[in-house]
Tab-separated table of C-alpha atoms in Angstrom:
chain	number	residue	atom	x	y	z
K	1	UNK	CA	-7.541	-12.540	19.611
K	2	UNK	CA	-3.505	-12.776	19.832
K	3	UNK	CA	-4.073	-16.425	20.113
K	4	UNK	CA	-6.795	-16.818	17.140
K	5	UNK	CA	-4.093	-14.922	15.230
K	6	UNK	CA	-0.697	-17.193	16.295
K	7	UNK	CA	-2.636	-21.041	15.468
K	8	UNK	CA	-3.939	-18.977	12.292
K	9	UNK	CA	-0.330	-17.712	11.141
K	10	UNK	CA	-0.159	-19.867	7.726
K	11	UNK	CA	-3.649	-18.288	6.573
K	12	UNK	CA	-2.509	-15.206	4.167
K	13	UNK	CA	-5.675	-13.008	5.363
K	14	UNK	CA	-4.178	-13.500	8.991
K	15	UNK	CA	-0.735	-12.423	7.428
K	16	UNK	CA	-2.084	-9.147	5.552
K	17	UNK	CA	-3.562	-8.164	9.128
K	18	UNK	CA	-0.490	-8.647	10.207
K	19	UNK	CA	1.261	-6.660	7.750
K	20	UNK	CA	-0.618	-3.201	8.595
K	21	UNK	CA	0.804	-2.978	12.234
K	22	UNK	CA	3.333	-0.468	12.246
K	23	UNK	CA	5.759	0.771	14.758
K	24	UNK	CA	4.946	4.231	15.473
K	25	UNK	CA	7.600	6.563	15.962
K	26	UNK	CA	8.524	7.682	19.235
K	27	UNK	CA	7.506	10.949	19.314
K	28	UNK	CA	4.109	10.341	17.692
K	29	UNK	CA	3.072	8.777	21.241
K	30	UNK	CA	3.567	12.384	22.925
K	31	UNK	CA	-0.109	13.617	22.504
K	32	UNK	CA	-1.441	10.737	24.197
K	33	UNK	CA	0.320	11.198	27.315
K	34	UNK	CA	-0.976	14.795	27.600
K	35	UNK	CA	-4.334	14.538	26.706
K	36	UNK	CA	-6.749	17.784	27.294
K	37	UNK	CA	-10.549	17.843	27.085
K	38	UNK	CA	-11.405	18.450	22.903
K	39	UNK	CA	-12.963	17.512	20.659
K	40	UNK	CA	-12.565	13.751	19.334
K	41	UNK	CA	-11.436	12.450	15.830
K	42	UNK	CA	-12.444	8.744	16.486
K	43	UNK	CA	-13.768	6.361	19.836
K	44	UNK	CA	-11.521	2.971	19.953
K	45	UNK	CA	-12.453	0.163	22.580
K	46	UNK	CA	-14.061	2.841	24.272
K	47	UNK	CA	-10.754	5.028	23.977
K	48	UNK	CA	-10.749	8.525	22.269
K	49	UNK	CA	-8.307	9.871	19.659
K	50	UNK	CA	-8.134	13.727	20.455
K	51	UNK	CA	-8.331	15.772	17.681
K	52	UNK	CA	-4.725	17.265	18.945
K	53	UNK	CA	-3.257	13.739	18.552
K	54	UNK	CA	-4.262	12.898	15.127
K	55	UNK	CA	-3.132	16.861	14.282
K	56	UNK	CA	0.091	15.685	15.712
K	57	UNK	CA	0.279	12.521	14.075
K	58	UNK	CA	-0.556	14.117	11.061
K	59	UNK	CA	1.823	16.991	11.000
K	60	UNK	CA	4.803	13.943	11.946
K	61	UNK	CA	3.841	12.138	8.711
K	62	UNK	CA	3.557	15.184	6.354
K	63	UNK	CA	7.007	15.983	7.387
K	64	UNK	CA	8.383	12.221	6.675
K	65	UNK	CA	7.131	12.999	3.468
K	66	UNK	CA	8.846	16.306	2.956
K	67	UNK	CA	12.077	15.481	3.974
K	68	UNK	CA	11.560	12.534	0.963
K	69	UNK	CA	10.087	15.080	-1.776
K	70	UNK	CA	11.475	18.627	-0.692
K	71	UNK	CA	10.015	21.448	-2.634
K	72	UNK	CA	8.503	18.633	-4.875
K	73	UNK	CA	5.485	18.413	-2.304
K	74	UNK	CA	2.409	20.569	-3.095
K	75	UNK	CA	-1.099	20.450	-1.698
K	76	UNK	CA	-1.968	18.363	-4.631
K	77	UNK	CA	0.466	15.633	-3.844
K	78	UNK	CA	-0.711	15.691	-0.222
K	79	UNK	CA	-4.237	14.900	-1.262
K	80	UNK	CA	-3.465	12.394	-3.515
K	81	UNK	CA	-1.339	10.618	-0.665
K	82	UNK	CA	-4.187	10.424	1.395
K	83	UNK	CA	-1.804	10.894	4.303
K	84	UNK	CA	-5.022	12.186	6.778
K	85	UNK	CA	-6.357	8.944	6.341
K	86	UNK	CA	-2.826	7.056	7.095
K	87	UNK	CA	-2.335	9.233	10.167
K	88	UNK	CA	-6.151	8.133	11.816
K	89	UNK	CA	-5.741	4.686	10.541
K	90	UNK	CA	-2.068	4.559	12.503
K	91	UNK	CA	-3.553	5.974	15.571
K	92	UNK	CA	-6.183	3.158	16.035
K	93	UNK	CA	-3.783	0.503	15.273
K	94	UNK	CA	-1.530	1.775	17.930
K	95	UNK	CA	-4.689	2.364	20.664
K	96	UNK	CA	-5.614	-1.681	19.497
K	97	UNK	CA	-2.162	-3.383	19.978
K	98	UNK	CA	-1.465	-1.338	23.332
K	99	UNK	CA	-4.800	-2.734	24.457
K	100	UNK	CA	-4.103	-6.357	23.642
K	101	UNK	CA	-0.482	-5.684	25.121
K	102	UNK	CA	-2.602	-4.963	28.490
K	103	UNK	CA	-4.263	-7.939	28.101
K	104	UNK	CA	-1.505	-9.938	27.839
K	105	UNK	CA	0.156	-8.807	30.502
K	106	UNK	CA	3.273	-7.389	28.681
K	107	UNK	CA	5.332	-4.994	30.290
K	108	UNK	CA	8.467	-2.459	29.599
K	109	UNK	CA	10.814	-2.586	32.969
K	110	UNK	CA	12.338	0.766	34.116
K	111	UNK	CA	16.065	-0.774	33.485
K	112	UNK	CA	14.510	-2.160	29.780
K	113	UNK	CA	13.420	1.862	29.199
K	114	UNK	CA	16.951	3.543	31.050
K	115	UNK	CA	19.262	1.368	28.428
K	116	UNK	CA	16.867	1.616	25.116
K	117	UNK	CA	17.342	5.665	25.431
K	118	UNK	CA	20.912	6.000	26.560
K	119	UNK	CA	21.630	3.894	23.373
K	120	UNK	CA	20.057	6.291	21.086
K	121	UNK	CA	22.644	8.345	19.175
K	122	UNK	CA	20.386	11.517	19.059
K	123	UNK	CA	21.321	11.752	23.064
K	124	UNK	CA	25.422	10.957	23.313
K	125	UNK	CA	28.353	12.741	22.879
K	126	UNK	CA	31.059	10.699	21.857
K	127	UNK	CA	29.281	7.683	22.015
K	128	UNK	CA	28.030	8.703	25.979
K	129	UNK	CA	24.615	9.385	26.815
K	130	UNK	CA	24.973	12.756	27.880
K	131	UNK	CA	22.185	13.717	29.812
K	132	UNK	CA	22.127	18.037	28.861
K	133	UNK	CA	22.107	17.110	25.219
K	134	UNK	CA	18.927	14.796	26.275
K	135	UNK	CA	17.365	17.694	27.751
K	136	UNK	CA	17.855	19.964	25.162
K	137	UNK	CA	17.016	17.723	21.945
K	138	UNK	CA	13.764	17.127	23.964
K	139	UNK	CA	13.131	20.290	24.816
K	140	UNK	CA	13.234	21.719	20.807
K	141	UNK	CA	10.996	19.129	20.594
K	142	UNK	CA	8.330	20.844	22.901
K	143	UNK	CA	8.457	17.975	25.503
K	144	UNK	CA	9.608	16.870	28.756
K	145	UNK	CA	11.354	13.764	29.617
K	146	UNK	CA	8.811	12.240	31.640
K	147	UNK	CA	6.476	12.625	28.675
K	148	UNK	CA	9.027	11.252	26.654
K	149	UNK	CA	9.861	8.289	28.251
K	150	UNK	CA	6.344	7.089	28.853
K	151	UNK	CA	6.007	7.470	24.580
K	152	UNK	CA	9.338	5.478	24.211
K	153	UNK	CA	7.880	2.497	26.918
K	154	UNK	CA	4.751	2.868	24.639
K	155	UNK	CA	6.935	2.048	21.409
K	156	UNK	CA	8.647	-0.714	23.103
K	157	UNK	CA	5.650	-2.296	24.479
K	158	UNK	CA	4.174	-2.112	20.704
K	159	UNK	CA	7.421	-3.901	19.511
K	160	UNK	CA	7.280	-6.164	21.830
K	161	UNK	CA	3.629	-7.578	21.220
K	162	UNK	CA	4.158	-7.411	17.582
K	163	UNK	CA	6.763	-9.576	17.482
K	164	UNK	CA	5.443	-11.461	19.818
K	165	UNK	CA	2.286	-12.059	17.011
K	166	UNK	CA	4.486	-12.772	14.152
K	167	UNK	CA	7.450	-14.664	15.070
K	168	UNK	CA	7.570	-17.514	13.170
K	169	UNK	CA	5.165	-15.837	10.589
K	170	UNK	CA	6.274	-17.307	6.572
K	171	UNK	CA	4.512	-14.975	4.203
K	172	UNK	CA	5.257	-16.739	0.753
K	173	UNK	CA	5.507	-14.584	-2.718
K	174	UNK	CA	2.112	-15.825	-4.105
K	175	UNK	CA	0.539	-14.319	-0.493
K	176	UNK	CA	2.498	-11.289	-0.664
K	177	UNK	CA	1.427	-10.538	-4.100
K	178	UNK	CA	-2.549	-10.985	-3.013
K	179	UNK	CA	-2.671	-9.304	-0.507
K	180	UNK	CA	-1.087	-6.086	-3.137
K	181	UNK	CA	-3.629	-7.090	-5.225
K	182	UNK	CA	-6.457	-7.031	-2.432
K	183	UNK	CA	-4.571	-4.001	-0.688
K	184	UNK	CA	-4.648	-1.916	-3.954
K	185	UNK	CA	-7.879	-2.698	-5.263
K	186	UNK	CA	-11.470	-0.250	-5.185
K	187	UNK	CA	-14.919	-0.290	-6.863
K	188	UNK	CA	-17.393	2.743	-7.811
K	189	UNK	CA	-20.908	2.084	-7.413
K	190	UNK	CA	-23.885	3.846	-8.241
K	191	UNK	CA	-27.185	2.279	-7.211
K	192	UNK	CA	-30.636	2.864	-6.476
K	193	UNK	CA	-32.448	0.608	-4.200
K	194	UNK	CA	-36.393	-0.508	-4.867
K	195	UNK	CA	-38.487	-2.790	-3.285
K	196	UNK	CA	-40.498	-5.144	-5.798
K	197	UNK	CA	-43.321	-5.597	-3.483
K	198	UNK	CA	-44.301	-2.474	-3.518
K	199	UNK	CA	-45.234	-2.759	-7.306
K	200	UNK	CA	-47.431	-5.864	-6.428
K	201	UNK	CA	-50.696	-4.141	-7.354
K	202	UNK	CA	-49.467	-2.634	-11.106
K	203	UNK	CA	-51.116	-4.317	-14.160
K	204	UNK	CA	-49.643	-2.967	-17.168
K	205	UNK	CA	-51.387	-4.461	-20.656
K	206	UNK	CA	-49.873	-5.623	-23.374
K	207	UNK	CA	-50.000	-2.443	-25.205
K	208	UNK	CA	-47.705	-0.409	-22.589
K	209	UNK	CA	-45.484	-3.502	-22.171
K	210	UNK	CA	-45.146	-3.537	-26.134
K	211	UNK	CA	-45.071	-0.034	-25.835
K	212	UNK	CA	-42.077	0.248	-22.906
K	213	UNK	CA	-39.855	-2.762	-24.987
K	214	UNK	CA	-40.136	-0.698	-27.947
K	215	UNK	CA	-38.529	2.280	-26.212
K	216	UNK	CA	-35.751	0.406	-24.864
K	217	UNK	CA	-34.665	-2.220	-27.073
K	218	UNK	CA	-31.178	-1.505	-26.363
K	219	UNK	CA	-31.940	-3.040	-22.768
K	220	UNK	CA	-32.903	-6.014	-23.883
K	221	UNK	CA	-29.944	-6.967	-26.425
K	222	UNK	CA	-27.733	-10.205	-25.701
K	223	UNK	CA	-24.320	-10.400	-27.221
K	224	UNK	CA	-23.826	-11.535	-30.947
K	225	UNK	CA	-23.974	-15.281	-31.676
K	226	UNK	CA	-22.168	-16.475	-34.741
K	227	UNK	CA	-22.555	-20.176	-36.309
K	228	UNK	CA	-19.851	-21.127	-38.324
K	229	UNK	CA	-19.083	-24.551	-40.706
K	230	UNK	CA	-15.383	-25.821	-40.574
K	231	UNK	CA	-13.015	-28.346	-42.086
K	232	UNK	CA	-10.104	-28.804	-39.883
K	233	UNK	CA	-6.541	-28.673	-41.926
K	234	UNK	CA	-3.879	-30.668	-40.251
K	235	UNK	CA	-0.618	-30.250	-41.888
K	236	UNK	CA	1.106	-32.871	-40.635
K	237	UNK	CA	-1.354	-34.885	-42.654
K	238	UNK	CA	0.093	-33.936	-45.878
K	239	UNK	CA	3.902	-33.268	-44.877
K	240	UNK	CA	4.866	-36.569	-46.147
K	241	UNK	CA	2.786	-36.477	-49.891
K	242	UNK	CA	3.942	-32.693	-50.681
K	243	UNK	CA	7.106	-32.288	-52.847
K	244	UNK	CA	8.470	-28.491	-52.519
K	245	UNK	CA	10.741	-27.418	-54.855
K	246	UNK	CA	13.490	-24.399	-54.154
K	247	UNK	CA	11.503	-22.054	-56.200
K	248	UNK	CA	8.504	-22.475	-54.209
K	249	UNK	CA	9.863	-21.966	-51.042
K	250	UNK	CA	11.742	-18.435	-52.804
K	251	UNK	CA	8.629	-17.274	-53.980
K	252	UNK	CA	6.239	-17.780	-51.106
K	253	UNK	CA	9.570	-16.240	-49.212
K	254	UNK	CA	9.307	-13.181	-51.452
K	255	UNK	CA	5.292	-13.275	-50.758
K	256	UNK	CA	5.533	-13.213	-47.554
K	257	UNK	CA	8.285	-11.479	-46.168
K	258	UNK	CA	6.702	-9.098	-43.834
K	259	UNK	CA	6.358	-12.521	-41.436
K	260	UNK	CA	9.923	-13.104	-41.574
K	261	UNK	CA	10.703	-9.330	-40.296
K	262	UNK	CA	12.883	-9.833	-36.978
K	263	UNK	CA	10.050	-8.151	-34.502
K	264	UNK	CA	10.547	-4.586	-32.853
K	265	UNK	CA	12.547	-4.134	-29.739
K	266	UNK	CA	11.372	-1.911	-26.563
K	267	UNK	CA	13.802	-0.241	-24.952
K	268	UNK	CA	12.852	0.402	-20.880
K	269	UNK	CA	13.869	2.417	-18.175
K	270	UNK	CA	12.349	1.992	-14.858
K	271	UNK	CA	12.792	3.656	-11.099
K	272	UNK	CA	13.791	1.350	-8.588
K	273	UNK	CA	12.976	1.790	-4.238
K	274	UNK	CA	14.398	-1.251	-2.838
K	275	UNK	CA	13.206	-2.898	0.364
K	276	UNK	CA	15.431	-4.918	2.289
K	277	UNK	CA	14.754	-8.383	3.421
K	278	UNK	CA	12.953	-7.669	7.025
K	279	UNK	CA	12.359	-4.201	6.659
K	280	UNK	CA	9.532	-3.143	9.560
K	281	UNK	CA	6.536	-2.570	8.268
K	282	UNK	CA	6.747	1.285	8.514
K	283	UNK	CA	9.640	1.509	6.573
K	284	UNK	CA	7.686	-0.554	4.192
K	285	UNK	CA	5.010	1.851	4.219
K	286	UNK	CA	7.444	5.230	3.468
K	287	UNK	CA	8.337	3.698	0.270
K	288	UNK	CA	5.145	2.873	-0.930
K	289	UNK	CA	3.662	6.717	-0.154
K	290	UNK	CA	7.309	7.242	-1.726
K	291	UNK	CA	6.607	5.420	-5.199
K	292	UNK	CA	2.767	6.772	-5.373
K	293	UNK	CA	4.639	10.457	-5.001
K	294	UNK	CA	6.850	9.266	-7.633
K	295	UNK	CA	4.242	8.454	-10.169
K	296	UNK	CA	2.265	11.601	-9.071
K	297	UNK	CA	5.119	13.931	-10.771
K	298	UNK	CA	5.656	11.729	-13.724
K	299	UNK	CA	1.273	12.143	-14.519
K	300	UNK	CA	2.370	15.870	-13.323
K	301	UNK	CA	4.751	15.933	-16.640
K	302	UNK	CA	7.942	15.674	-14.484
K	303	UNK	CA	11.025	14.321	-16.994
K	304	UNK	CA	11.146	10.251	-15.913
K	305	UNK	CA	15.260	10.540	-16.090
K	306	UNK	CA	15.556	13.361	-13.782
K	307	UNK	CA	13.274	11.840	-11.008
K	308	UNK	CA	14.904	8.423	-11.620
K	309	UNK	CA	18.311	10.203	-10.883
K	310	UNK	CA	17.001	11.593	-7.990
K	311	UNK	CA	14.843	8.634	-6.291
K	312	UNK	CA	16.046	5.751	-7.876
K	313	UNK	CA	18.072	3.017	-6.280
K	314	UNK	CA	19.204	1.224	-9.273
K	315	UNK	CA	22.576	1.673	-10.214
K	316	UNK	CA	21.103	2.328	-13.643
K	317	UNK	CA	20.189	6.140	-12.219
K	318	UNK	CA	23.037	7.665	-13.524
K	319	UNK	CA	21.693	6.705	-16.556
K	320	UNK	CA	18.192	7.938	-15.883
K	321	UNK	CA	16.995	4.776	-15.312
K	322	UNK	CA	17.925	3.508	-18.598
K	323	UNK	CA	17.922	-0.419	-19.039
K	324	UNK	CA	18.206	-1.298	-22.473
């Protein structure tokens, strides 16, 4: 599949795939390194997703999302979000690239594992790993560190394949903006389905089929058709036989004044989340839930100004977003 995906890497469908595999955060690996018998959410390659790893996945993402909107975050937002859906559709990603990782052979060494977490800052004092502060920070985290590091060789192995997949990978502006457009689009339908043959055998006469069109013109109504007669006016034709004097021009002026009226200005303000140039795809991901939580509170009634203050990362916030 890898290899379908690398000769296909100019094709923009290949390139939205591409786009939805996210790095999942360390910790978010924990539940499936100590998986009990449960219940299942969801069956991949043949794999289950425990119903106390998509809770935990769940609870991981909620909180990304608080720390973003505070006390701003109600039940409704949550819903709206759809971040139960996000946290299931994260899972199987991750459960699908680890697989093709195993296929591929990829692997995280021990000494690859022992440098990637003495470099994280959440475990050194004074810029040294300092192995009690590792034990502790893991343990308010309800883990151990063997369960630990087999979630951060997890995360590496992900990061690994992924750029493996998209190296190289050119995803122009025109792509980029169909695959929003693709992304963010969704249909209601309401149907009823009917089989014609099994009317074969009805007759109706003339009367009841005079009868039924009767009842439901409305049904049966095209759109309005309109047939005009023209003479085409080219002005250009007479330009150089017409003699206007000053008067004329003051008076049709005076007519017509309304169509000289300089037209009417809009003034804007607008919120700004920036993304920088190679952001990962989860980051990515934060600001969009970010922006729909945005315009959530300003449908809520929320002032614009005061969220733009907050949120925004124009330098036009101090100004509530104000652009002119």
């Amino acid at each position: 599949m890898l290899d379908l995906m690398r000769k296909n890497a100019g094709s923009w469908i290949i390139k939205g795939l591409l786009g939805i595999i996210v790095v999942v955060f360390v910790f978010w690996g924990v539940g499936s390194w100590r998986a009990q018998r449960g219940s299942r959410v969801a069956l991949v390659n043949g794999e289950a997703i425990a119903d106390h790893e998509y809770q935990e996945a769940y609870n991981s993402l909620v909180e990304q999302v608080r720390a973003q909107f505070g006390k701003s975050l109600d039940e409704n937002m949550l819903k709206s979000l759809d971040l139960k859906k996000k946290a299931l559709d994260r899972l199987i990603e991750k459960k699908i690239i680890i697989k093709e990782a195993e296929k591929l052979k990829f692997r995280v060494t021990d000494d690859e594992l022992s440098q990637t977490i003495v470099n994280m800052k959440a475990f050194q004092t004074d810029g040294v790993f300092n192995k009690k502060v590792y034990e502790r920070v893991l343990s308010q985290n309800r883990t151990t560190p063997e369960v630990f590091e087999a979630s951060v060789k997890e995360s590496k192995l992900i990061e690994r394949i992924m750029s493996f997949v998209t190296g190289g990978v050119m995803i122009s502006e025109q792509e980029a903006h169909e695959w929003f457009k693709w992304k963010g689009a969704s249909v209601n339908v309401d149907y009823a389905g009917f089989s014609p043959d099994r009317y074969a055998d009805i007759n109706p006469t003339d009367e009841e089929m005079k009868s039924f069109f009767d009842r439901n013109k409305e049904a049966y109504k095209t759109e309005e058709k309109i047939k005009i007669s023209y003479l085409t006016f080219e002005p250009g034709t007479y330009t150089s036989k017409a003699t206007i004097e000053e008067k004329d021009i003051k008076d049709f002026y005076e007519t017509n004044a309304d169509k000289f009226k300089r037209p009417k200005t809009v003034e804007a303000r607008h919120i700004l989340l920036k993304v920088e140039e190679g952001e990962s795809p989860e980051k990515i991901e934060e600001k969009r839930i970010m922006a729909a939580g945005i315009l959530k509170m300003i449908k809520d009634g929320q002032p614009f100004e005061e969220l733009a203050k907050k949120h925004s990362d124009c330098p036009s916030k101090s100004q509530g977003g104000y652009l002119g």
